[in-house]
Amino acid sequence: DGGITQSPKYLFRKEGQNVTLSCEQNLNHDAMYWYRQDPGQGLRLIYYSQIVNDFQKGDIAEGYSVSREKKESFPLTVTSAQKNPTAFYLCASKPGLAGIETQYFGPGTRLLVL
Amino acid sequence: GESVGLHLPTLSVQEGDNSIINCAYSNSASDYFIWYKQESGKGPQFIIDIRSNMDKRQGQRVTVLLNKTVKHLSLQIAATQPGDSAVYFCAENMGYTSGTYKYIFGTGTRLKVLA
């Protein structure tokens, strides 16, 4: 998992509840990403951040929010506005802002709705 | 364990044989490609990468081939072992789009190694 930790491993959400997924990296990477993984689909980008205190929407940002107050941390909040939150959530990071750089992934958090 | 893809194409290979997993990518301008391995319930693990100015790159027991003419990428695993059983997917770097370098990820192929 290359220095990227995600917690919890499993998370249960009640209807109408906001939940926050943690992502921490000790790789000194500038860029961090959140992806959603659903069965039979490729990873889809939710949000990304290239620098502290800055983040941008990805392809499926609706119903999610993020913050980047520290370089090593990029938490994702799944809000009650996300109507289909059940999925496997993956956090990733890469060293900088260049194109030809490898993204490394955390172990993932599985979110389930009660 | 959790499944990352319920209806993925599956490649079944006898232990000790070579495996070839294929990926068609979408953008002829993509200049960097990665292969990942994902075991059930875990995050993707980097295997090998290749830049568009190369057509072949070798690692330990793995080789990636890039055919830009037909936009095709393949991963070859030599002497496949039970521990190689996983879902494998490719990622292409789409270039600079909307303020960042975006990756597009394939849906993956499930590799089953038969003892």
Short mmCIF file of C-alpha atoms in Angstrom, two decimals:
data_model
loop_
_atom_site.label_atom_id
_atom_site.label_comp_id
_atom_site.label_asym_id
_atom_site.label_seq_id
_atom_site.Cartn_x
_atom_site.Cartn_y
_atom_site.Cartn_z
CA ASP A 1 0.00 0.00 0.00
CA GLY A 2 3.07 2.22 -0.29
CA GLY A 3 2.68 4.61 2.64
CA ILE A 4 -0.96 5.47 2.01
CA THR A 5 -3.41 4.53 4.74
CA GLN A 6 -7.17 4.64 4.60
CA SER A 7 -9.59 4.19 7.45
CA PRO A 8 -11.85 2.63 8.30
CA LYS A 9 -11.70 -0.54 6.20
CA TYR A 10 -15.50 -0.82 6.37
CA LEU A 11 -17.98 1.99 6.99
CA PHE A 12 -21.71 1.82 7.43
CA ARG A 13 -23.91 4.79 6.67
CA LYS A 14 -27.45 5.35 7.77
CA GLU A 15 -29.80 7.17 5.46
CA GLY A 16 -29.39 10.94 5.71
CA GLN A 17 -26.05 10.68 7.46
CA ASN A 18 -22.76 12.25 6.40
CA VAL A 19 -19.70 10.04 6.79
CA THR A 20 -16.00 10.85 6.41
CA LEU A 21 -13.35 8.57 4.97
CA SER A 22 -9.78 9.16 6.02
CA CYS A 23 -6.73 9.15 3.74
CA GLU A 24 -3.21 9.79 4.99
CA GLN A 25 0.11 9.51 3.13
CA ASN A 26 3.68 9.74 4.40
CA LEU A 27 5.26 9.80 0.94
CA ASN A 28 5.56 13.59 0.79
CA HIS A 29 3.42 13.53 -2.36
CA ASP A 30 1.86 16.76 -3.58
CA ALA A 31 -1.10 15.35 -5.49
CA MET A 32 -3.88 13.29 -3.93
CA TYR A 33 -6.97 11.74 -5.47
CA TRP A 34 -10.22 10.05 -4.52
CA TYR A 35 -11.75 7.40 -6.75
CA ARG A 36 -14.88 5.35 -6.56
CA GLN A 37 -14.88 1.71 -7.71
CA ASP A 38 -18.07 -0.11 -8.64
CA PRO A 39 -18.33 -3.70 -9.92
CA GLY A 40 -17.61 -4.00 -13.62
CA GLN A 41 -16.52 -0.39 -14.01
CA GLY A 42 -13.20 1.37 -14.18
CA LEU A 43 -12.20 3.73 -11.40
CA ARG A 44 -13.98 7.06 -11.51
CA LEU A 45 -12.44 10.28 -10.21
CA ILE A 46 -14.35 12.08 -7.45
CA TYR A 47 -11.99 14.86 -6.34
CA TYR A 48 -8.33 15.68 -6.59
CA SER A 49 -5.91 18.05 -4.92
CA GLN A 50 -2.56 19.20 -6.24
CA ILE A 51 -1.55 21.41 -3.36
CA VAL A 52 -2.54 22.18 0.20
CA ASN A 53 -5.73 24.24 0.53
CA ASP A 54 -6.68 23.60 -3.08
CA PHE A 55 -8.84 20.89 -4.61
CA GLN A 56 -10.87 20.36 -7.78
CA LYS A 57 -13.95 18.37 -8.72
CA GLY A 58 -13.47 15.21 -10.70
CA ASP A 59 -15.97 13.48 -12.94
CA ILE A 60 -18.46 12.43 -10.23
CA ALA A 61 -18.14 15.02 -7.45
CA GLU A 62 -21.84 15.47 -6.72
CA GLY A 63 -22.71 14.37 -3.20
CA TYR A 64 -19.10 14.43 -2.02
CA SER A 65 -16.84 17.01 -0.37
CA VAL A 66 -13.15 17.12 0.52
CA SER A 67 -10.58 19.24 2.33
CA ARG A 68 -6.80 19.50 2.09
CA GLU A 69 -5.60 21.34 5.17
CA LYS A 70 -2.40 19.33 5.42
CA LYS A 71 -0.17 17.90 2.73
CA GLU A 72 -0.42 14.39 4.11
CA SER A 73 -4.20 14.27 4.60
CA PHE A 74 -7.11 14.32 2.15
CA PRO A 75 -10.38 13.27 3.82
CA LEU A 76 -13.52 12.58 1.79
CA THR A 77 -17.01 13.23 3.13
CA VAL A 78 -19.90 11.35 1.60
CA THR A 79 -22.92 13.54 2.18
CA SER A 80 -26.58 12.66 2.37
CA ALA A 81 -26.93 14.13 -1.13
CA GLN A 82 -25.08 11.10 -2.54
CA LYS A 83 -28.00 8.78 -3.23
CA ASN A 84 -26.00 5.71 -4.19
CA PRO A 85 -22.95 5.72 -1.94
CA THR A 86 -22.36 1.97 -1.72
CA ALA A 87 -18.96 1.41 -3.34
CA PHE A 88 -15.28 0.78 -2.72
CA TYR A 89 -13.45 4.10 -2.24
CA LEU A 90 -9.80 4.42 -3.13
CA CYS A 91 -7.40 7.20 -2.26
CA ALA A 92 -4.30 7.70 -4.37
CA SER A 93 -1.32 10.00 -4.49
CA LYS A 94 1.55 10.85 -6.78
CA PRO A 95 4.73 12.81 -6.22
CA GLY A 96 4.02 16.02 -8.06
CA LEU A 97 2.15 17.67 -10.85
CA ALA A 98 3.91 16.19 -13.86
CA GLY A 99 2.10 13.89 -16.22
CA ILE A 100 4.42 10.94 -16.33
CA GLU A 101 4.22 9.96 -12.68
CA THR A 102 2.84 6.84 -11.11
CA GLN A 103 -0.23 7.01 -8.92
CA TYR A 104 -0.07 4.85 -5.83
CA PHE A 105 -3.20 3.63 -4.08
CA GLY A 106 -4.28 3.05 -0.52
CA PRO A 107 -6.00 -0.14 0.66
CA GLY A 108 -9.52 1.25 0.22
CA THR A 109 -12.64 1.76 2.29
CA ARG A 110 -15.83 -0.14 1.59
CA LEU A 111 -18.92 1.95 2.28
CA LEU A 112 -22.20 0.21 2.87
CA VAL A 113 -25.64 1.69 3.47
CA LEU A 114 -27.79 0.38 6.32
CA GLY B 1 -13.93 -11.32 0.15
CA GLU B 2 -15.33 -8.44 -1.83
CA SER B 3 -15.31 -8.60 -5.60
CA VAL B 4 -14.00 -5.67 -7.56
CA GLY B 5 -15.80 -6.79 -10.67
CA LEU B 6 -18.65 -9.25 -10.82
CA HIS B 7 -18.71 -9.62 -14.60
CA LEU B 8 -15.12 -9.20 -15.62
CA PRO B 9 -13.56 -11.25 -18.38
CA THR B 10 -11.63 -14.12 -16.85
CA LEU B 11 -8.37 -15.68 -17.93
CA SER B 12 -7.67 -19.12 -16.47
CA VAL B 13 -4.07 -20.25 -16.66
CA GLN B 14 -2.28 -23.36 -15.46
CA GLU B 15 0.35 -22.73 -12.83
CA GLY B 16 3.73 -22.36 -14.49
CA ASP B 17 2.34 -21.24 -17.83
CA ASN B 18 2.65 -17.73 -19.21
CA SER B 19 -0.29 -15.31 -19.01
CA ILE B 20 -1.16 -12.52 -21.44
CA ILE B 21 -3.67 -9.88 -20.41
CA ASN B 22 -4.82 -7.31 -22.93
CA CYS B 23 -6.09 -3.75 -22.74
CA ALA B 24 -7.40 -1.44 -25.45
CA TYR B 25 -6.90 2.21 -24.63
CA SER B 26 -8.94 5.09 -25.89
CA ASN B 27 -6.79 8.15 -26.55
CA SER B 28 -4.10 8.19 -29.20
CA ALA B 29 -2.50 11.15 -27.40
CA SER B 30 -2.02 9.23 -24.14
CA ASP B 31 1.66 9.15 -23.29
CA TYR B 32 1.98 7.03 -20.17
CA PHE B 33 0.46 3.71 -19.18
CA ILE B 34 0.38 1.66 -16.00
CA TRP B 35 -0.64 -1.88 -15.15
CA TYR B 36 -2.13 -2.52 -11.72
CA LYS B 37 -2.90 -5.71 -9.83
CA GLN B 38 -5.85 -5.74 -7.45
CA GLU B 39 -6.58 -8.56 -5.05
CA SER B 40 -10.04 -8.96 -3.62
CA GLY B 41 -10.86 -6.29 -1.03
CA LYS B 42 -7.52 -4.50 -1.46
CA GLY B 43 -6.22 -1.41 -3.19
CA PRO B 44 -4.55 -1.60 -6.62
CA GLN B 45 -0.85 -2.39 -6.59
CA PHE B 46 1.54 -0.94 -9.19
CA ILE B 47 3.11 -3.61 -11.39
CA ILE B 48 4.83 -1.92 -14.30
CA ASP B 49 4.60 1.20 -16.43
CA ILE B 50 5.59 2.26 -19.92
CA ARG B 51 5.95 5.56 -21.75
CA SER B 52 4.65 6.09 -25.24
CA ASN B 53 8.16 6.43 -26.67
CA MET B 54 8.75 2.76 -25.87
CA ASP B 55 7.10 -0.39 -27.22
CA LYS B 56 8.32 -2.85 -24.63
CA ARG B 57 9.42 -2.81 -21.03
CA GLN B 58 10.43 -5.69 -18.81
CA GLY B 59 10.27 -6.15 -15.09
CA GLN B 60 10.62 -9.12 -12.84
CA ARG B 61 8.54 -11.86 -14.51
CA VAL B 62 6.40 -9.21 -16.22
CA THR B 63 6.61 -7.54 -19.61
CA VAL B 64 4.43 -4.77 -20.97
CA LEU B 65 4.00 -4.31 -24.71
CA LEU B 66 2.61 -1.16 -26.27
CA ASN B 67 1.23 -1.00 -29.80
CA LYS B 68 0.34 2.61 -30.52
CA THR B 69 -0.86 1.85 -34.02
CA VAL B 70 -3.85 -0.09 -32.74
CA LYS B 71 -3.95 1.49 -29.26
CA HIS B 72 -3.29 -1.78 -27.51
CA LEU B 73 -1.45 -2.63 -24.34
CA SER B 74 -0.62 -6.09 -23.04
CA LEU B 75 0.80 -7.50 -19.84
CA GLN B 76 2.72 -10.75 -19.99
CA ILE B 77 3.37 -12.70 -16.80
CA ALA B 78 5.96 -15.44 -17.03
CA ALA B 79 5.67 -18.68 -15.06
CA THR B 80 2.35 -17.72 -13.52
CA GLN B 81 2.04 -18.51 -9.82
CA PRO B 82 -1.00 -18.90 -7.53
CA GLY B 83 -0.16 -15.55 -5.95
CA ASP B 84 -0.73 -13.91 -9.32
CA SER B 85 -4.46 -14.58 -9.08
CA ALA B 86 -6.13 -11.16 -9.02
CA VAL B 87 -7.82 -8.57 -11.20
CA TYR B 88 -5.44 -6.72 -13.52
CA PHE B 89 -6.30 -3.40 -15.11
CA CYS B 90 -4.54 -0.83 -17.17
CA ALA B 91 -4.49 2.94 -16.78
CA GLU B 92 -3.69 5.52 -19.44
CA ASN B 93 -2.57 9.06 -18.75
CA MET B 94 -4.81 11.29 -20.82
CA GLY B 95 -2.53 14.28 -20.72
CA TYR B 96 -3.21 17.65 -19.19
CA THR B 97 -6.98 18.11 -18.91
CA SER B 98 -8.87 20.64 -16.80
CA GLY B 99 -5.91 21.50 -14.63
CA THR B 100 -4.44 18.08 -13.99
CA TYR B 101 -3.10 14.94 -15.58
CA LYS B 102 -6.01 12.52 -15.59
CA TYR B 103 -5.95 8.78 -15.75
CA ILE B 104 -8.54 6.60 -17.44
CA PHE B 105 -8.80 3.13 -15.97
CA GLY B 106 -9.83 -0.08 -17.68
CA THR B 107 -12.43 -2.35 -16.13
CA GLY B 108 -9.96 -5.16 -15.68
CA THR B 109 -9.42 -8.87 -16.33
CA ARG B 110 -9.61 -11.50 -13.65
CA LEU B 111 -6.67 -13.91 -13.72
CA LYS B 112 -7.25 -17.35 -12.18
CA VAL B 113 -4.27 -19.59 -11.71
CA LEU B 114 -5.09 -23.28 -11.70
CA ALA B 115 -2.96 -25.59 -9.61
#
